[in-house]
Coordinates of C-alpha atoms and ligand atoms in Angstrom, one line a residue:
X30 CA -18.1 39.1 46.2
X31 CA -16.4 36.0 44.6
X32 CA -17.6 33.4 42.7
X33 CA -16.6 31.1 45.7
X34 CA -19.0 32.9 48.1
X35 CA -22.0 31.9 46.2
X36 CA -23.6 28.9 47.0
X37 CA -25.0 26.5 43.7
X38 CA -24.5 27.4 40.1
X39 CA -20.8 26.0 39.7
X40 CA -21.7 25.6 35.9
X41 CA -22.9 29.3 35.7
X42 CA -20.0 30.6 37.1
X43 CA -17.9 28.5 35.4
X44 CA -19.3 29.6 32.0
X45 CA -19.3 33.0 33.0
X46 CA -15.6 33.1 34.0
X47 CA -14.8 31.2 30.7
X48 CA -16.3 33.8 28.9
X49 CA -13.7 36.3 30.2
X50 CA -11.0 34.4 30.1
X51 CA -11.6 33.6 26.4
X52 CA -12.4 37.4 26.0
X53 CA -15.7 36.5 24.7
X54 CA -18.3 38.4 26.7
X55 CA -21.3 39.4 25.2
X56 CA -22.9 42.6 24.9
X57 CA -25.7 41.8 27.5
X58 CA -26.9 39.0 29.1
X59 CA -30.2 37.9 30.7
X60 CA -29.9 36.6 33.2
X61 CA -33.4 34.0 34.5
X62 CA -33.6 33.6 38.3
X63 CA -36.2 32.4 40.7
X64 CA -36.9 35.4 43.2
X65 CA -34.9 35.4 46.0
X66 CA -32.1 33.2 44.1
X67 CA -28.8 35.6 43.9
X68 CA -28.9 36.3 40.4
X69 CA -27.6 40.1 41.7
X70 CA -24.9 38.5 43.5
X71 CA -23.6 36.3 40.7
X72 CA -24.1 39.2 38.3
X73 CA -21.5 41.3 41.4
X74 CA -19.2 38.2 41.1
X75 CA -18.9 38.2 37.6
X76 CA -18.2 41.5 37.5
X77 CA -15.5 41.3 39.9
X78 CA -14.1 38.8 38.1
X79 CA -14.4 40.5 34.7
X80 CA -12.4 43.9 36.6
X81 CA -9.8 42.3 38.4
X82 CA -6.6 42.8 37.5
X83 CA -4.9 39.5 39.2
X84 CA -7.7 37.0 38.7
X85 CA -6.7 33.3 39.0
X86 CA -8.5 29.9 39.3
X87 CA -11.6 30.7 38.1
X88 CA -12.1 33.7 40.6
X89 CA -11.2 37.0 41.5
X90 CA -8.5 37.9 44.1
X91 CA -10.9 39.8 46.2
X92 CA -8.4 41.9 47.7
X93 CA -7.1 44.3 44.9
X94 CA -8.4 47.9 45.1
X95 CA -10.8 46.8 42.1
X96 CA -12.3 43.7 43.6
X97 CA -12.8 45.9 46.7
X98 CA -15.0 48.5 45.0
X99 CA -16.8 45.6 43.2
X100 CA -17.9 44.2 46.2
X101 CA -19.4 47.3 48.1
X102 CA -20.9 48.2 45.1
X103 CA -19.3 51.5 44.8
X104 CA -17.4 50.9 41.5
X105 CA -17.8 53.8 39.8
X106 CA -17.7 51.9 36.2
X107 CA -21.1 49.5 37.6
X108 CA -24.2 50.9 37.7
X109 CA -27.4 49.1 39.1
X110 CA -31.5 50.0 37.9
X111 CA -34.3 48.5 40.1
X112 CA -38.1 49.4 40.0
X113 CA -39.0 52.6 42.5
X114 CA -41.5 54.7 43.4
X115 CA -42.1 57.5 45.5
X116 CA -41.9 56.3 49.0
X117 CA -41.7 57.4 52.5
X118 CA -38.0 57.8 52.3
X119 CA -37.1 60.2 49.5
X120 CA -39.2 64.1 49.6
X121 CA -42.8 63.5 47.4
X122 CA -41.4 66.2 45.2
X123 CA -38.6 64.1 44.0
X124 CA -39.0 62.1 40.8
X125 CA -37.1 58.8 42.1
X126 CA -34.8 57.2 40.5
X127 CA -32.5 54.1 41.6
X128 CA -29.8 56.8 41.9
X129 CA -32.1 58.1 45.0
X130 CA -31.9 54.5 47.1
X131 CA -28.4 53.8 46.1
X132 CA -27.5 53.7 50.1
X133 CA -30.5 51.3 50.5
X134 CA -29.6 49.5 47.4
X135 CA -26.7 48.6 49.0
X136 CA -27.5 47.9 52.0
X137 CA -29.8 45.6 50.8
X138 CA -27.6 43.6 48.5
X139 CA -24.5 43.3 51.2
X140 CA -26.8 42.3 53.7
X141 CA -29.2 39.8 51.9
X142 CA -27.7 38.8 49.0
X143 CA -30.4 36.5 48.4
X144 CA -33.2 39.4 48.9
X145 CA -36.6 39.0 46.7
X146 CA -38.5 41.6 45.4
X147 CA -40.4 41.7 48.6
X148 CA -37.6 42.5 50.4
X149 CA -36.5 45.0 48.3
X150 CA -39.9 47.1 48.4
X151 CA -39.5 47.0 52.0
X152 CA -35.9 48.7 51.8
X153 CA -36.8 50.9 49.9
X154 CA -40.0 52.1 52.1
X155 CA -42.4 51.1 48.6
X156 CA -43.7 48.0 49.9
X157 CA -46.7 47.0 48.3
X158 CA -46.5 49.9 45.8
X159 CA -46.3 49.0 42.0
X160 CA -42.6 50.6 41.3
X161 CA -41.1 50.5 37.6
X162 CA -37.8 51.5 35.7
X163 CA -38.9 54.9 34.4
X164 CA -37.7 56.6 31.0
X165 CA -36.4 59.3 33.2
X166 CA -34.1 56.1 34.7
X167 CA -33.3 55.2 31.0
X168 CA -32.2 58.6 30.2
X169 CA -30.2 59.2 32.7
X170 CA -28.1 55.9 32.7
X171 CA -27.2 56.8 28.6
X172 CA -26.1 59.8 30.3
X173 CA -23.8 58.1 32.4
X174 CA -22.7 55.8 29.3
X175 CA -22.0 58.7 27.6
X176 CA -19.0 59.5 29.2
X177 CA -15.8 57.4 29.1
X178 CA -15.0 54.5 31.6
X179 CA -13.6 56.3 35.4
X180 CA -11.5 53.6 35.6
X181 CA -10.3 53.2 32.4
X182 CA -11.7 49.4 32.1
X183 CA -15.1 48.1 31.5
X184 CA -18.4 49.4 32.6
X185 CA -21.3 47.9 33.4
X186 CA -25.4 48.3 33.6
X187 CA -26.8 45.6 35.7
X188 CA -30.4 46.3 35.3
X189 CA -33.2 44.1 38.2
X190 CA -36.4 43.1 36.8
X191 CA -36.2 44.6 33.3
X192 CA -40.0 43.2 33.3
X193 CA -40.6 46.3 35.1
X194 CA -39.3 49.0 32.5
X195 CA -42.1 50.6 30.6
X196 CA -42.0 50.8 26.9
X197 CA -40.5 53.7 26.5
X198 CA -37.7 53.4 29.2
X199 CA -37.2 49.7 27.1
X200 CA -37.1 51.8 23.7
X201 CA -34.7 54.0 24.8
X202 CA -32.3 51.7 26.1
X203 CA -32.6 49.4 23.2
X204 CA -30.0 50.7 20.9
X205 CA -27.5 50.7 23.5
X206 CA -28.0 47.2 24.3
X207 CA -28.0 46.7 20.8
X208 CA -24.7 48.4 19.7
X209 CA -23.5 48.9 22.9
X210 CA -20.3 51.7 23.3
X211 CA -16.9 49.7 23.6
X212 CA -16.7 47.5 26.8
X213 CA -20.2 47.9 28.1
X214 CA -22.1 45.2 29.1
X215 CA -25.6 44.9 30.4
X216 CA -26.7 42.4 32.8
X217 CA -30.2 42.0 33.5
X218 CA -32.0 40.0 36.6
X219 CA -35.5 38.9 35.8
X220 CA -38.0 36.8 37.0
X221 CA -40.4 36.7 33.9
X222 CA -38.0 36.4 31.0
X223 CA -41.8 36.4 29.4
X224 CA -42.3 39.9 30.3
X225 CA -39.3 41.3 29.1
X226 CA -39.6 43.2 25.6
X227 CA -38.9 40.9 23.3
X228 CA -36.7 43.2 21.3
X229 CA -34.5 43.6 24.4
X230 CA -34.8 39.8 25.1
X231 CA -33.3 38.8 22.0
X232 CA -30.4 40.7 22.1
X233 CA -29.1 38.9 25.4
X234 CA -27.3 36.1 26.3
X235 CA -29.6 33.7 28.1
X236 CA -28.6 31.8 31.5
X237 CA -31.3 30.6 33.9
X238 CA -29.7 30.1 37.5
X239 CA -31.4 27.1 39.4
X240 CA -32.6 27.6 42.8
X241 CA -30.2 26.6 45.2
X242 CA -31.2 25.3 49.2
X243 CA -29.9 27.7 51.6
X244 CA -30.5 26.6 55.1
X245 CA -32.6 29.0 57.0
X246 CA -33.1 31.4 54.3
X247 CA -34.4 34.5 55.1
X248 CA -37.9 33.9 54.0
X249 CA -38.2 31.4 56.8
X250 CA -41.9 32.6 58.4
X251 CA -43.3 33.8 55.4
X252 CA -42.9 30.7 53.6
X253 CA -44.0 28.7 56.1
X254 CA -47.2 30.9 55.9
X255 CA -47.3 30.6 51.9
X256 CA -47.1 27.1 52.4
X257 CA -49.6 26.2 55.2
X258 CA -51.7 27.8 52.7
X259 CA -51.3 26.2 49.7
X260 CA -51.1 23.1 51.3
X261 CA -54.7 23.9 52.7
X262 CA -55.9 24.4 49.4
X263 CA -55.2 21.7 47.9
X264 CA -56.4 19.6 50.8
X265 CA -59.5 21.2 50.3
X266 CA -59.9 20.2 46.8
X267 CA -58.7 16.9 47.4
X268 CA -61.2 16.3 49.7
X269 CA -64.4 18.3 47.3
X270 CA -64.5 20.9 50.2
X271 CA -65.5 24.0 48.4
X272 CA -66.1 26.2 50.9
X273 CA -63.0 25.4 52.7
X274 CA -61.4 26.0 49.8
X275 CA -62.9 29.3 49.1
X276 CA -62.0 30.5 52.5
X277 CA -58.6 29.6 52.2
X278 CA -58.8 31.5 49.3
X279 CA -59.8 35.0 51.4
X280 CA -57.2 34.4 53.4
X281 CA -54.8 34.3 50.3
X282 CA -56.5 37.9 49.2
X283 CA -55.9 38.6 52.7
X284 CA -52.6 38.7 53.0
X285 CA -51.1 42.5 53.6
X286 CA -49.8 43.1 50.1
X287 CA -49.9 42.8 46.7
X288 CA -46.2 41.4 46.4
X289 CA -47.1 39.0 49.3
X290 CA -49.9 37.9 47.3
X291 CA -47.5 37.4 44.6
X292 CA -45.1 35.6 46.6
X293 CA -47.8 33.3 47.5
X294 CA -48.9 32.4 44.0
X295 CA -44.9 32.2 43.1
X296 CA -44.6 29.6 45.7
X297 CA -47.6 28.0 44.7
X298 CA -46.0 27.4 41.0
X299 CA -43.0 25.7 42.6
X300 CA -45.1 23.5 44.7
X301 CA -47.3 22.5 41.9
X302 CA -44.0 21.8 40.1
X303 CA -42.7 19.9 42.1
X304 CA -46.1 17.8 42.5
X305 CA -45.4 17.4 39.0
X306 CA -42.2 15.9 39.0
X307 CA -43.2 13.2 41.6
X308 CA -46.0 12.5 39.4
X309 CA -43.7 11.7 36.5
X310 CA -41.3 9.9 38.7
X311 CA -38.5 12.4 38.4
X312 CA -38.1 13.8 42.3
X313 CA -34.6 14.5 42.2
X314 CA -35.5 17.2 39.7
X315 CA -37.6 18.9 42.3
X316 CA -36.1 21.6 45.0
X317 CA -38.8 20.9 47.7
X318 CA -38.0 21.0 51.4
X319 CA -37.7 18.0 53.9
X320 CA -41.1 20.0 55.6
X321 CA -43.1 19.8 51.8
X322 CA -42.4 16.0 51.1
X323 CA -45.1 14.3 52.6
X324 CA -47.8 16.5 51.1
X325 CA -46.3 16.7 48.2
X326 CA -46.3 13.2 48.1
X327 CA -49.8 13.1 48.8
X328 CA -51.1 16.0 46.1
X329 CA -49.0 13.4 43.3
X330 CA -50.7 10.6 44.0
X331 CA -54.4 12.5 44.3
X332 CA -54.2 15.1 42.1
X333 CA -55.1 14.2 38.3
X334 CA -51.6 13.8 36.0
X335 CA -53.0 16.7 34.2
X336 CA -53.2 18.9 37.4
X337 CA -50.1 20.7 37.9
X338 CA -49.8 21.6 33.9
X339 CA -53.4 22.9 33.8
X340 CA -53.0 25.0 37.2
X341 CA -49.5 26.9 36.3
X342 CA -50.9 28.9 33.5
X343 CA -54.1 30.0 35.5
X344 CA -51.6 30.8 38.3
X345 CA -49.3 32.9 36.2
X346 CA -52.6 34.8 35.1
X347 CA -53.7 35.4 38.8
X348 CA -50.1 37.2 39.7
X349 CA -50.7 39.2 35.9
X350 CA -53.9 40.9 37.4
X351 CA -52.5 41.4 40.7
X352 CA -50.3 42.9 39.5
X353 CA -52.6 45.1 37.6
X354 CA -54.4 46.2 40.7
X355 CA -57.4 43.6 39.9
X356 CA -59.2 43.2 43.6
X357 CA -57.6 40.8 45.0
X358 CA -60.3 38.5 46.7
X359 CA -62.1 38.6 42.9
X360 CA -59.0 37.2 41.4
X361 CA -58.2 34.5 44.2
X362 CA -62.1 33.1 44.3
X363 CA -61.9 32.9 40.4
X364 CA -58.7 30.8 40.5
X365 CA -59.9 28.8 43.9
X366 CA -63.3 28.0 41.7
X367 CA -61.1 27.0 38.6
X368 CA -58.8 24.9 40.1
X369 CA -61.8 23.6 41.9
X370 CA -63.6 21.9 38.5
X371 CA -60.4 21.2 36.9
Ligands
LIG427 ZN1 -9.0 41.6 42.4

């Protein structure tokens, strides 16, 4: 993948190829995406551009034998963690790794670069499962880092939703994202810098990469369904209809898994951004569809100014216990009854 394949970000990939071309890359860099907004794709770029031995222009050539391996993400000097569990496609003996989905891995990546973790779970035959990065993951990529570079160049650990490593798989990895060996760098992909250990945090390089409009983007339906429903919501409580608004609510807890309940309250956040930028007279800030305008337009002028900034944190607390296995329809009537009074 080149940089010229990815839509959006031309200041991202610019720094980023700066960086190499000044021979200034950092040990690790975090990188901040929204889900679904080809953070692992820029990561692949960079790295192509970072290997190939007759870049020009700001891009790789995408033809040498390097740029190849890059982009079907068998270079043996790139490896790439993601959250598993066991799943319906590996033996229930096996103690997965990411090592064990590589083939879906990459089938994934080439064939929805712009994937979420939604789709990802489904590839992987783990949907609605909680999956993590293990310290049996950590372990064994130091073992692969102990060993010099195949190809004689750099290597590279891009690690997906570092959120998702426990504390000891964080602990372990720490002193090699630290002091890193010679010409290794780490990319990490997260969606909750917040989550991430801060001592892992700190040693990155931060870049947030800004949702970009894709044209039918593959969460097309689903979408649609996250935002019939939030826009019913907020009907509801714009008009003081409680029990509408608790029932749109079950449907919420309703939905047929925990990630999609996720996604849901994820989309919700953007919407009530957005709502929020209207309200403060800054819409070309906002990355709302054509389709969301009019209500969106409707929630700014109805909702109180102090909405948006009251809801997000009660929002990001809802997705925290679903993602603790809290019963779903408990946590969505709490939040449905508190952004009810506020
Ligand atoms: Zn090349």
């Amino acid at each position: 993948m080149r940089f010229c394949e990815i839509q959006g970000n031309d200041d991202v990939k610019r720094a980023l190829a700066g960086m190499v071309d000044a021979g200034k890359v950092p040990h690790a860099i975090l990188f901040h995406e929204d889900d679904g907004c080809g953070a692992v794709p820029m990561c692949v770029a960079f790295l192509q551009y970072l290997f190939c031995p007759d870049r020009a222009g700001g891009d790789s050539c995408g033809r040498c034998p390097s740029c190849n391996k890059v982009a079907k993400l068998i270079h043996p000097d790139i490896h790439f963690v993601y959250p598993v569990t066991g799943g319906s496609l590996i033996p229930s003996s096996a103690k997965p790794t990411a090592l064990s989905y590589v083939k879906q891995w990459r089938d994934l990546v080439l064939g929805n670069p712009y994937f979420t973790e939604r789709d990802l779970g489904e590839a992987l035959g783990i949907e609605g499962k909680a999956s993590l990065i293990s310290v049996a993951e950590a372990r064994e990529i130091l073992g692969r880092l102990s060993f010099h570079s195949l190809e004689g160049g750099w290597r590279a650990v891009v690690v997906y939703l570092p959120e998702k490593m426990n504390a000891d798989a964080a602990n372990r990895l720490l002193k090699s994202i630290e002091e890193p060996p010679e010409r290794t760098l780490f990319l990490l992909v997260t969606h909750a810098p917040e989550k991430v250990l801060p001592t892992i945090s700190s040693r990155c390089q931060h870049i947030r990469l800004m949702p970009v409009r894709r044209p039918g983007a593959a969460a097309g339906a689903e979408e649609a369904e996250e935002r019939e429903l939030m826009t019913a919501l907020l009907s509801a409580i714009l008009a003081r209809d409680l029990s509408e608004a608790l029932e749109t609510g079950e449907a919420i807890a309703a939905l047929p898994s925990r990630e999609r309940i996720k996604s849901f309250l994820h989309y919700a956040s953007r919407m009530l951004r957005n709502v929020f930028l209207i309200q403060q007279h800054l819409p070309a800030l906002s990355d709302a569809e054509d389709v969301e305008e009019e209500d969106l337009h409707r929630f700014a002028s109805g909702l109180k100014r102090s909405y948006p900034r009251s809801v997000l944190p009660l929002l990001d607390r809802s997705a925290m216990l679903i993602d603790r296995n809290v019963n779903a329809k408990i946590v969505l009537c709490d939040l449905v009854n508190k952004m009810f009074v506020l």
